[in-house]
PDB file of C-alpha atoms in Angstrom:
ATOM      1  CA  MET L1261     119.425  63.180 186.109  1.00 98.00           C
ATOM      2  CA  TRP L1262     116.316  65.099 185.056  1.00 98.00           C
ATOM      3  CA  ILE L1263     115.183  64.746 181.489  1.00 99.00           C
ATOM      4  CA  ARG L1264     112.305  66.588 179.886  1.00 99.00           C
ATOM      5  CA  ILE L1265     110.926  66.061 176.464  1.00 99.00           C
ATOM      6  CA  ILE L1266     110.348  69.536 175.440  1.00 99.00           C
ATOM      7  CA  GLY L1267     109.135  68.530 171.691  1.00 99.00           C
ATOM      8  CA  SER L1268     108.089  65.221 170.515  1.00 99.00           C
ATOM      9  CA  ALA L1269     106.897  65.763 166.918  1.00 99.00           C
ATOM     10  CA  ALA L1270     108.789  65.418 163.547  1.00 98.00           C
ATOM     11  CA  GLY L1271     109.696  68.312 161.446  1.00 97.00           C
ATOM     12  CA  GLY L1272     106.769  70.825 161.016  1.00 97.00           C
ATOM     13  CA  GLY L1273     105.249  69.770 164.348  1.00 99.00           C
ATOM     14  CA  PHE L1274     101.789  68.700 164.989  1.00 99.00           C
ATOM     15  CA  PRO L1275      99.456  70.117 163.724  1.00 99.00           C
ATOM     16  CA  GLN L1276     101.771  71.159 160.673  1.00 98.00           C
ATOM     17  CA  TRP L1277     100.927  74.578 159.457  1.00 98.00           C
ATOM     18  CA  ASN L1278      99.558  73.423 156.049  1.00 98.00           C
ATOM     19  CA  ALA L1279      98.212  69.896 156.776  1.00 98.00           C
ATOM     20  CA  ASN L1280      94.440  69.643 156.547  1.00 98.00           C
ATOM     21  CA  ASP L1281      93.643  65.985 157.128  1.00 97.00           C
ATOM     22  CA  ARG L1282      91.559  64.529 159.933  1.00 96.00           C
ATOM     23  CA  LEU L1283      94.349  64.067 162.243  1.00 98.00           C
ATOM     24  CA  ASN L1284      95.814  67.636 161.989  1.00 98.00           C
ATOM     25  CA  ARG L1285      92.297  69.182 162.061  1.00 98.00           C
ATOM     26  CA  ALA L1286      91.557  67.311 165.211  1.00 98.00           C
ATOM     27  CA  ALA L1287      94.662  68.591 166.933  1.00 98.00           C
ATOM     28  CA  ARG L1288      93.695  72.119 165.868  1.00 98.00           C
ATOM     29  CA  ALA L1289      90.142  71.656 167.269  1.00 98.00           C
ATOM     30  CA  GLY L1290      91.631  70.551 170.630  1.00 97.00           C
ATOM     31  CA  ASN L1291      89.866  67.069 170.295  1.00 97.00           C
ATOM     32  CA  PRO L1292      90.519  64.791 173.371  1.00 94.00           C
ATOM     33  CA  GLY L1293      93.358  62.268 172.571  1.00 96.00           C
ATOM     34  CA  VAL L1294      94.993  64.135 169.777  1.00 99.00           C
ATOM     35  CA  ARG L1295      97.536  66.255 171.508  1.00 98.00           C
ATOM     36  CA  PRO L1296      99.533  69.057 169.617  1.00 99.00           C
ATOM     37  CA  ARG L1297     103.151  68.644 169.665  1.00 99.00           C
ATOM     38  CA  LEU L1298     106.239  70.749 169.139  1.00 99.00           C
ATOM     39  CA  GLN L1299     109.187  69.554 167.096  1.00 99.00           C
ATOM     40  CA  THR L1300     111.530  67.250 168.824  1.00 99.00           C
ATOM     41  CA  SER L1301     114.088  68.337 171.493  1.00 99.00           C
ATOM     42  CA  VAL L1302     115.152  66.942 174.745  1.00 99.00           C
ATOM     43  CA  ALA L1303     116.529  68.783 177.707  1.00 99.00           C
ATOM     44  CA  ALA L1304     118.693  67.175 180.468  1.00 99.00           C
ATOM     45  CA  SER L1305     120.155  68.301 183.825  1.00 99.00           C
ATOM     46  CA  PRO L1306     122.119  67.028 186.555  1.00 98.00           C
ATOM     47  CA  ASP L1307     120.860  69.267 189.231  1.00 97.00           C
ATOM     48  CA  GLY L1308     117.594  71.088 187.881  1.00 96.00           C
ATOM     49  CA  ARG L1309     119.640  74.217 187.479  1.00 96.00           C
ATOM     50  CA  ARG L1310     122.035  73.703 184.561  1.00 98.00           C
ATOM     51  CA  TRP L1311     120.581  72.237 181.272  1.00 99.00           C
ATOM     52  CA  VAL L1312     121.758  70.576 178.109  1.00 99.00           C
ATOM     53  CA  LEU L1313     119.632  70.797 175.142  1.00 99.00           C
ATOM     54  CA  PHE L1314     119.754  68.034 172.609  1.00 99.00           C
ATOM     55  CA  ASN L1315     118.797  69.499 169.247  1.00 99.00           C
ATOM     56  CA  ALA L1316     117.596  73.004 168.571  1.00 99.00           C
ATOM     57  CA  SER L1317     114.182  72.905 166.929  1.00 98.00           C
ATOM     58  CA  PRO L1318     112.561  75.866 165.224  1.00 98.00           C
ATOM     59  CA  ASP L1319     110.125  75.799 168.216  1.00 99.00           C
ATOM     60  CA  ILE L1320     112.852  76.698 170.759  1.00 99.00           C
ATOM     61  CA  ARG L1321     111.532  79.963 171.788  1.00 98.00           C
ATOM     62  CA  GLN L1322     107.994  78.423 172.422  1.00 99.00           C
ATOM     63  CA  GLN L1323     109.704  75.407 174.130  1.00 99.00           C
ATOM     64  CA  ILE L1324     111.611  77.583 176.447  1.00 98.00           C
ATOM     65  CA  ALA L1325     108.337  79.741 177.269  1.00 98.00           C
ATOM     66  CA  GLU L1326     106.453  76.507 178.017  1.00 98.00           C
ATOM     67  CA  ASN L1327     109.156  75.050 180.329  1.00 98.00           C
ATOM     68  CA  PRO L1328     110.094  77.293 183.159  1.00 98.00           C
ATOM     69  CA  GLU L1329     113.188  75.317 184.058  1.00 97.00           C
ATOM     70  CA  LEU L1330     114.694  76.505 180.913  1.00 98.00           C
ATOM     71  CA  GLN L1331     114.126  80.235 181.658  1.00 98.00           C
ATOM     72  CA  PRO L1332     116.504  82.623 183.269  1.00 97.00           C
ATOM     73  CA  HIS L1333     116.351  82.403 187.074  1.00 94.00           C
ATOM     74  CA  PRO L1334     115.461  85.497 188.956  1.00 94.00           C
ATOM     75  CA  GLU L1335     118.998  85.669 190.629  1.00 94.00           C
ATOM     76  CA  MET L1336     120.683  85.594 187.259  1.00 94.00           C
ATOM     77  CA  SER L1337     121.920  88.794 185.369  1.00 95.00           C
ATOM     78  CA  ALA L1338     119.950  90.905 182.912  1.00 94.00           C
ATOM     79  CA  ARG L1339     120.923  88.583 180.097  1.00 94.00           C
ATOM     80  CA  ALA L1340     121.276  84.921 181.102  1.00 95.00           C
ATOM     81  CA  THR L1341     120.086  81.305 180.467  1.00 97.00           C
ATOM     82  CA  PRO L1342     120.151  77.864 182.473  1.00 98.00           C
ATOM     83  CA  LEU L1343     121.135  76.344 179.042  1.00 98.00           C
ATOM     84  CA  ALA L1344     124.830  75.564 179.398  1.00 99.00           C
ATOM     85  CA  ALA L1345     125.133  73.463 176.121  1.00 99.00           C
ATOM     86  CA  VAL L1346     123.463  72.258 173.005  1.00 99.00           C
ATOM     87  CA  VAL L1347     124.098  68.922 171.338  1.00 99.00           C
ATOM     88  CA  LEU L1348     123.186  68.212 167.827  1.00 99.00           C
ATOM     89  CA  THR L1349     122.470  64.714 166.516  1.00 98.00           C
ATOM     90  CA  GLY L1350     122.353  65.710 162.923  1.00 97.00           C
ATOM     91  CA  ALA L1351     122.096  68.563 160.390  1.00 96.00           C
ATOM     92  CA  GLU L1352     118.477  68.451 159.507  1.00 96.00           C
ATOM     93  CA  ILE L1353     116.425  71.704 159.464  1.00 96.00           C
ATOM     94  CA  ASP L1354     114.468  70.726 162.690  1.00 96.00           C
ATOM     95  CA  GLN L1355     117.732  69.844 164.459  1.00 98.00           C
ATOM     96  CA  ILE L1356     119.748  73.031 163.873  1.00 98.00           C
ATOM     97  CA  SER L1357     117.428  76.055 162.907  1.00 98.00           C
ATOM     98  CA  GLY L1358     116.602  76.753 166.611  1.00 98.00           C
ATOM     99  CA  LEU L1359     120.247  77.804 166.993  1.00 98.00           C
ATOM    100  CA  LEU L1360     119.261  81.143 165.204  1.00 98.00           C
ATOM    101  CA  SER L1361     116.881  81.963 168.057  1.00 97.00           C
ATOM    102  CA  LEU L1362     119.680  81.460 170.572  1.00 97.00           C
ATOM    103  CA  ARG L1363     121.823  84.472 169.323  1.00 93.00           C
ATOM    104  CA  GLU L1364     122.044  87.717 171.337  1.00 89.00           C
ATOM    105  CA  ARG L1365     125.634  87.102 172.398  1.00 91.00           C
ATOM    106  CA  GLN L1366     124.687  84.496 174.975  1.00 95.00           C
ATOM    107  CA  PRO L1367     127.496  82.152 175.892  1.00 97.00           C
ATOM    108  CA  PHE L1368     126.856  78.317 175.638  1.00 98.00           C
ATOM    109  CA  ALA L1369     128.691  75.295 174.168  1.00 99.00           C
ATOM    110  CA  LEU L1370     127.646  73.854 171.018  1.00 99.00           C
ATOM    111  CA  TYR L1371     128.639  70.231 170.511  1.00 99.00           C
ATOM    112  CA  ALA L1372     128.323  68.310 167.132  1.00 98.00           C
ATOM    113  CA  THR L1373     130.272  66.048 164.965  1.00 97.00           C
ATOM    114  CA  GLU L1374     132.745  67.105 162.460  1.00 96.00           C
ATOM    115  CA  GLN L1375     130.356  66.717 159.626  1.00 95.00           C
ATOM    116  CA  VAL L1376     127.665  68.689 161.268  1.00 97.00           C
ATOM    117  CA  LEU L1377     129.943  71.474 162.380  1.00 98.00           C
ATOM    118  CA  ALA L1378     131.124  71.739 158.637  1.00 96.00           C
ATOM    119  CA  VAL L1379     127.511  72.262 157.576  1.00 96.00           C
ATOM    120  CA  ILE L1380     127.029  75.017 160.178  1.00 97.00           C
ATOM    121  CA  ALA L1381     130.374  76.645 159.238  1.00 96.00           C
ATOM    122  CA  SER L1382     129.495  76.565 155.606  1.00 96.00           C
ATOM    123  CA  ASN L1383     126.256  78.545 156.129  1.00 96.00           C
ATOM    124  CA  SER L1384     127.043  82.095 157.009  1.00 96.00           C
ATOM    125  CA  ILE L1385     123.694  82.660 158.634  1.00 97.00           C
ATOM    126  CA  PHE L1386     124.972  80.734 161.537  1.00 97.00           C
ATOM    127  CA  ASP L1387     127.630  83.396 162.109  1.00 96.00           C
ATOM    128  CA  VAL L1388     124.911  85.246 164.270  1.00 95.00           C
ATOM    129  CA  LEU L1389     126.244  82.667 166.818  1.00 95.00           C
ATOM    130  CA  ASP L1390     129.616  84.583 167.347  1.00 94.00           C
ATOM    131  CA  ALA L1391     132.192  81.646 167.749  1.00 91.00           C
ATOM    132  CA  GLN L1392     134.078  83.751 170.238  1.00 93.00           C
ATOM    133  CA  ILE L1393     130.867  83.602 172.616  1.00 96.00           C
ATOM    134  CA  VAL L1394     129.328  80.209 171.444  1.00 97.00           C
ATOM    135  CA  SER L1395     132.088  77.738 171.479  1.00 97.00           C
ATOM    136  CA  ARG L1396     131.858  75.026 168.857  1.00 98.00           C
ATOM    137  CA  ARG L1397     133.195  71.724 170.013  1.00 98.00           C
ATOM    138  CA  CYS L1398     133.782  68.688 167.738  1.00 98.00           C
ATOM    139  CA  LEU L1399     132.126  65.282 168.963  1.00 97.00           C
ATOM    140  CA  PRO L1400     133.674  62.095 167.799  1.00 93.00           C
ATOM    141  CA  PRO L1401     131.511  59.829 165.654  1.00 89.00           C
ATOM    142  CA  GLU L1402     132.011  57.061 168.454  1.00 95.00           C
ATOM    143  CA  GLY L1403     133.126  57.614 172.095  1.00 97.00           C
ATOM    144  CA  PHE L1404     132.368  59.139 175.524  1.00 98.00           C
ATOM    145  CA  ILE L1405     132.618  62.914 176.508  1.00 98.00           C
ATOM    146  CA  ASP L1406     132.000  64.967 179.651  1.00 98.00           C
ATOM    147  CA  LEU L1407     129.953  67.920 178.535  1.00 99.00           C
ATOM    148  CA  CYS L1408     131.204  71.397 179.624  1.00 99.00           C
ATOM    149  CA  ASP L1409     129.759  74.845 179.457  1.00 98.00           C
ATOM    150  CA  ALA L1410     131.074  77.787 177.378  1.00 97.00           C
ATOM    151  CA  GLU L1411     133.848  78.440 180.057  1.00 96.00           C
ATOM    152  CA  GLY L1412     135.043  74.703 180.147  1.00 97.00           C
ATOM    153  CA  ALA L1413     133.423  73.970 183.480  1.00 98.00           C
ATOM    154  CA  GLU L1414     131.960  70.343 183.641  1.00 98.00           C
ATOM    155  CA  ILE L1415     128.126  70.407 183.655  1.00 98.00           C
ATOM    156  CA  GLY L1416     127.830  67.038 185.247  1.00 98.00           C
ATOM    157  CA  ILE L1417     126.462  65.069 182.232  1.00 98.00           C
ATOM    158  CA  ARG L1418     128.441  62.302 180.558  1.00 98.00           C
ATOM    159  CA  ILE L1419     127.397  61.036 177.184  1.00 98.00           C
ATOM    160  CA  GLU L1420     128.201  58.357 174.750  1.00 98.00           C
ATOM    161  CA  VAL L1421     127.879  59.254 171.097  1.00 98.00           C
ATOM    162  CA  PHE L1422     127.574  56.579 168.213  1.00 97.00           C
ATOM    163  CA  SER L1423     126.787  56.643 164.579  1.00 96.00           C
ATOM    164  CA  VAL L1424     123.434  55.309 163.402  1.00 96.00           C
ATOM    165  CA  PRO L1425     122.261  54.471 159.886  1.00 93.00           C
ATOM    166  CA  GLY L1426     121.026  57.804 158.425  1.00 88.00           C
ATOM    167  CA  LYS L1427     120.822  60.074 155.397  1.00 85.00           C
ATOM    168  CA  VAL L1428     122.131  63.460 154.602  1.00 82.00           C
ATOM    169  CA  ALA L1429     120.067  66.347 155.572  1.00 82.00           C
ATOM    170  CA  LEU L1430     117.287  67.277 153.173  1.00 77.00           C
ATOM    171  CA  PHE L1431     118.797  70.614 152.212  1.00 83.00           C
ATOM    172  CA  LEU L1432     122.214  68.976 151.418  1.00 80.00           C
ATOM    173  CA  GLU L1433     120.764  66.199 149.103  1.00 73.00           C
ATOM    174  CA  ASP L1434     122.512  65.882 145.752  1.00 60.00           C
ATOM    175  CA  GLY L1435     120.173  64.517 143.044  1.00 53.00           C
ATOM    176  CA  GLY L1436     122.965  63.338 141.176  1.00 46.00           C
ATOM    177  CA  ARG L1437     124.407  61.043 143.701  1.00 45.00           C
ATOM    178  CA  GLN L1438     124.426  57.174 142.759  1.00 43.00           C
ATOM    179  CA  ASP L1439     123.229  56.213 146.294  1.00 49.00           C
ATOM    180  CA  PRO L1440     119.363  56.185 146.022  1.00 48.00           C
ATOM    181  CA  GLU L1441     119.123  56.314 149.821  1.00 49.00           C
ATOM    182  CA  LEU L1442     121.533  59.267 150.302  1.00 53.00           C
ATOM    183  CA  ARG L1443     123.198  57.474 153.327  1.00 57.00           C
ATOM    184  CA  SER L1444     125.126  59.813 155.627  1.00 56.00           C
ATOM    185  CA  ALA L1445     128.759  58.972 156.380  1.00 56.00           C
ATOM    186  CA  ASP L1446     129.615  58.058 159.945  1.00 64.00           C
ATOM    187  CA  GLY L1447     128.956  60.990 162.214  1.00 64.00           C
ATOM    188  CA  GLY L1448     126.433  62.473 159.972  1.00 89.00           C
ATOM    189  CA  THR L1449     123.614  61.088 162.088  1.00 95.00           C
ATOM    190  CA  ILE L1450     124.286  60.010 165.617  1.00 97.00           C
ATOM    191  CA  GLY L1451     122.612  58.640 168.569  1.00 98.00           C
ATOM    192  CA  VAL L1452     123.331  59.672 172.163  1.00 98.00           C
ATOM    193  CA  ARG L1453     123.353  57.703 175.398  1.00 99.00           C
ATOM    194  CA  LEU L1454     122.994  59.636 178.616  1.00 99.00           C
ATOM    195  CA  MET L1455     124.504  57.969 181.769  1.00 97.00           C
ATOM    196  CA  GLU L1456     123.822  58.384 185.426  1.00 96.00           C
ATOM    197  CA  GLY L1457     125.656  55.832 187.384  1.00 94.00           C
ATOM    198  CA  SER L1458     124.629  52.373 186.090  1.00 95.00           C
ATOM    199  CA  ARG L1459     121.471  53.756 184.549  1.00 97.00           C
ATOM    200  CA  SER L1460     121.243  55.048 180.992  1.00 98.00           C
ATOM    201  CA  LEU L1461     118.812  56.569 178.328  1.00 99.00           C
ATOM    202  CA  LEU L1462     119.528  56.522 174.540  1.00 99.00           C
ATOM    203  CA  PHE L1463     118.137  59.345 172.441  1.00 99.00           C
ATOM    204  CA  ILE L1464     117.945  58.268 168.718  1.00 99.00           C
ATOM    205  CA  PRO L1465     115.662  60.707 166.983  1.00 98.00           C
ATOM    206  CA  ALA L1466     116.554  59.715 163.459  1.00 98.00           C
ATOM    207  CA  CYS L1467     117.617  56.221 162.053  1.00 96.00           C
ATOM    208  CA  THR L1468     116.832  54.535 158.797  1.00 96.00           C
ATOM    209  CA  ALA L1469     117.218  51.084 160.323  1.00 96.00           C
ATOM    210  CA  VAL L1470     118.093  49.031 163.442  1.00 96.00           C
ATOM    211  CA  ASP L1471     121.135  47.067 162.564  1.00 95.00           C
ATOM    212  CA  GLU L1472     122.850  44.568 164.801  1.00 95.00           C
ATOM    213  CA  SER L1473     125.371  47.161 166.105  1.00 95.00           C
ATOM    214  CA  LEU L1474     122.351  49.373 167.232  1.00 97.00           C
ATOM    215  CA  ARG L1475     120.549  46.483 168.846  1.00 97.00           C
ATOM    216  CA  GLN L1476     123.624  45.660 170.922  1.00 96.00           C
ATOM    217  CA  ARG L1477     123.728  49.318 172.082  1.00 96.00           C
ATOM    218  CA  ILE L1478     120.114  49.460 173.028  1.00 97.00           C
ATOM    219  CA  ALA L1479     120.004  46.103 174.738  1.00 97.00           C
ATOM    220  CA  GLY L1480     120.130  46.641 178.497  1.00 96.00           C
ATOM    221  CA  ALA L1481     119.321  50.397 178.376  1.00 98.00           C
ATOM    222  CA  ASP L1482     116.799  51.667 180.987  1.00 98.00           C
ATOM    223  CA  MET L1483     115.113  53.805 178.460  1.00 99.00           C
ATOM    224  CA  VAL L1484     115.289  54.312 174.710  1.00 99.00           C
ATOM    225  CA  LEU L1485     113.809  57.369 172.936  1.00 99.00           C
ATOM    226  CA  LEU L1486     113.615  56.061 169.347  1.00 99.00           C
ATOM    227  CA  ASP L1487     112.624  57.506 165.894  1.00 99.00           C
ATOM    228  CA  GLY L1488     108.929  56.922 165.545  1.00 98.00           C
ATOM    229  CA  THR L1489     108.359  59.166 162.583  1.00 98.00           C
ATOM    230  CA  VAL L1490     105.979  56.890 160.517  1.00 99.00           C
ATOM    231  CA  PHE L1491     103.988  53.987 161.463  1.00 99.00           C
ATOM    232  CA  THR L1492     104.297  52.339 158.011  1.00 98.00           C
ATOM    233  CA  ASP L1493     107.092  52.839 155.605  1.00 97.00           C
ATOM    234  CA  ASP L1494     104.634  54.073 152.717  1.00 97.00           C
ATOM    235  CA  GLU L1495     102.531  56.229 155.088  1.00 98.00           C
ATOM    236  CA  LEU L1496     102.937  59.550 153.210  1.00 97.00           C
ATOM    237  CA  ILE L1497     102.274  57.966 149.897  1.00 97.00           C
ATOM    238  CA  THR L1498      99.289  56.248 151.124  1.00 95.00           C
ATOM    239  CA  ALA L1499      98.001  59.443 152.702  1.00 94.00           C
ATOM    240  CA  GLY L1500      98.503  61.288 149.396  1.00 95.00           C
ATOM    241  CA  VAL L1501     100.714  63.978 150.886  1.00 95.00           C
ATOM    242  CA  GLY L1502     104.148  62.879 149.620  1.00 94.00           C
ATOM    243  CA  VAL L1503     106.079  60.514 147.296  1.00 95.00           C
ATOM    244  CA  LYS L1504     108.904  59.365 149.631  1.00 94.00           C
ATOM    245  CA  THR L1505     108.850  56.334 151.869  1.00 94.00           C
ATOM    246  CA  GLY L1506     109.925  56.781 155.555  1.00 95.00           C
ATOM    247  CA  ALA L1507     113.330  55.121 154.799  1.00 93.00           C
ATOM    248  CA  ARG L1508     113.852  57.479 151.878  1.00 92.00           C
ATOM    249  CA  MET L1509     113.266  60.437 154.363  1.00 94.00           C
ATOM    250  CA  GLY L1510     115.836  58.763 156.750  1.00 94.00           C
ATOM    251  CA  HIS L1511     113.416  57.222 159.174  1.00 97.00           C
ATOM    252  CA  ILE L1512     112.515  53.605 160.110  1.00 98.00           C
ATOM    253  CA  ALA L1513     108.914  52.690 160.329  1.00 98.00           C
ATOM    254  CA  MET L1514     107.326  51.618 163.659  1.00 99.00           C
ATOM    255  CA  SER L1515     105.600  48.590 162.098  1.00 98.00           C
ATOM    256  CA  GLY L1516     106.360  45.916 159.469  1.00 97.00           C
ATOM    257  CA  PRO L1517     108.920  43.115 159.515  1.00 97.00           C
ATOM    258  CA  ASN L1518     111.825  45.390 159.512  1.00 96.00           C
ATOM    259  CA  GLY L1519     110.198  48.056 161.723  1.00 98.00           C
ATOM    260  CA  ALA L1520     111.456  49.167 165.030  1.00 98.00           C
ATOM    261  CA  ILE L1521     108.902  47.214 166.977  1.00 99.00           C
ATOM    262  CA  ALA L1522     109.920  43.974 165.342  1.00 98.00           C
ATOM    263  CA  CYS L1523     113.642  44.678 165.356  1.00 97.00           C
ATOM    264  CA  LEU L1524     113.789  45.524 169.112  1.00 97.00           C
ATOM    265  CA  ASN L1525     111.317  42.687 170.190  1.00 95.00           C
ATOM    266  CA  HIS L1526     112.443  40.798 173.213  1.00 91.00           C
ATOM    267  CA  LEU L1527     115.479  43.090 173.765  1.00 96.00           C
ATOM    268  CA  PRO L1528     115.999  43.831 177.545  1.00 96.00           C
ATOM    269  CA  VAL L1529     114.873  47.624 177.634  1.00 97.00           C
ATOM    270  CA  ASP L1530     112.794  48.905 180.611  1.00 97.00           C
ATOM    271  CA  ARG L1531     111.098  51.729 178.783  1.00 98.00           C
ATOM    272  CA  ARG L1532     110.604  52.054 175.111  1.00 98.00           C
ATOM    273  CA  ILE L1533     109.298  55.428 173.649  1.00 99.00           C
ATOM    274  CA  PHE L1534     108.828  56.499 170.258  1.00 99.00           C
ATOM    275  CA  ILE L1535     109.709  60.192 169.558  1.00 99.00           C
ATOM    276  CA  HIS L1536     109.881  62.378 166.431  1.00 99.00           C
ATOM    277  CA  ILE L1537     106.258  61.613 165.360  1.00 99.00           C
ATOM    278  CA  ASN L1538     105.209  62.799 162.071  1.00 99.00           C
ATOM    279  CA  ASN L1539     101.933  64.535 161.655  1.00 98.00           C
ATOM    280  CA  THR L1540     100.600  61.717 159.304  1.00 98.00           C
ATOM    281  CA  ASN L1541     101.320  59.006 161.931  1.00 99.00           C
ATOM    282  CA  PRO L1542      97.962  57.477 163.139  1.00 99.00           C
ATOM    283  CA  VAL L1543      99.338  56.753 166.646  1.00 99.00           C
ATOM    284  CA  LEU L1544      98.825  60.407 167.378  1.00 99.00           C
ATOM    285  CA  ASP L1545      95.188  59.804 167.799  1.00 99.00           C
ATOM    286  CA  GLU L1546      95.048  57.896 171.170  1.00 98.00           C
ATOM    287  CA  GLU L1547      91.844  56.037 170.169  1.00 98.00           C
ATOM    288  CA  SER L1548      93.241  54.625 166.928  1.00 99.00           C
ATOM    289  CA  PRO L1549      94.095  50.823 166.500  1.00 99.00           C
ATOM    290  CA  GLU L1550      97.623  51.802 165.622  1.00 99.00           C
ATOM    291  CA  HIS L1551      98.133  53.449 168.922  1.00 99.00           C
ATOM    292  CA  ALA L1552      96.620  50.548 170.632  1.00 99.00           C
ATOM    293  CA  ALA L1553      98.922  48.115 168.667  1.00 99.00           C
ATOM    294  CA  VAL L1554     102.013  50.258 169.692  1.00 99.00           C
ATOM    295  CA  ARG L1555     101.065  50.117 173.412  1.00 99.00           C
ATOM    296  CA  ALA L1556     100.295  46.416 173.314  1.00 98.00           C
ATOM    297  CA  ALA L1557     103.877  45.947 171.906  1.00 98.00           C
ATOM    298  CA  GLY L1558     105.297  47.510 175.038  1.00 98.00           C
ATOM    299  CA  TRP L1559     106.049  51.163 173.633  1.00 99.00           C
ATOM    300  CA  GLU L1560     104.956  54.607 174.752  1.00 99.00           C
ATOM    301  CA  ILE L1561     104.485  57.590 172.502  1.00 99.00           C
ATOM    302  CA  ALA L1562     106.273  60.541 173.610  1.00 99.00           C
ATOM    303  CA  GLN L1563     104.428  63.596 174.683  1.00 98.00           C
ATOM    304  CA  ASP L1564     105.596  67.318 175.071  1.00 99.00           C
ATOM    305  CA  ARG L1565     106.638  68.206 178.629  1.00 98.00           C
ATOM    306  CA  MET L1566     107.120  64.374 179.521  1.00 99.00           C
ATOM    307  CA  GLU L1567     109.530  63.960 182.339  1.00 98.00           C
ATOM    308  CA  LEU L1568     112.016  61.120 182.866  1.00 98.00           C
ATOM    309  CA  MET L1569     114.514  60.331 185.485  1.00 97.00           C
ATOM    310  CA  LEU L1570     117.721  58.595 185.472  1.00 95.00           C
TER     311      LEU L1570
END
């Protein structure tokens, strides 16, 4: 199975449009070791011809333009795409808004949990994706599924879906809720395991914590693409650009006693890759001590157009 990371940044991308700190300025200037990144999305294919998109970022048009495999093949019809299906892992803006760029009456299958499909159904702007053309298919909060295209033909990709600790989407937050962490119900935030024979890759672009259930799922995987939004939980506060912790935004920190590195230390995983990197995260500077610490701990930092194989 071919897997391509077509975007590796958190919402807003890197550099973010209004960010004016050293990191973002360095990315704009093209400084070596500070690479620009589009918003997180991953594409997978069993044959290099038919592709499944995992999350539809606002950058989807540019991502297709930068990845020829996702563009219509010369022998296809006047309106066509190799994208056979889109799988959503949540309802955040940077996971669903790219769907609006996939209009134009183009058939593909849209997979999401009941909670995420309800969000899409309740927002009439998504009606530009005609349900008679783009079939909406419900994922279980836990379980296995063989992905199919709009016509019901199997694509050749089998996934396992599982709930992970998360929070409701930012635009759905209710300030009157008693739960200060705004935790999402099961199915509101999911991870996905892609399988090829005995090999597997886990894609978990958002999670607030690594609990024992998630540890057990990750153990033994060949690869994991895990939420790497912030290096420290108070990163945005310390940088003076926000008032929320990483956990309050729905993301585990890389570092710290309860961070991803510590929680997954000693687990048997061949490749550990952080994805969904926020523009404030110092690991984006490949010369930084934080980047060196992450690499020394056995982790990689995802890059746009990074290719993986199962």
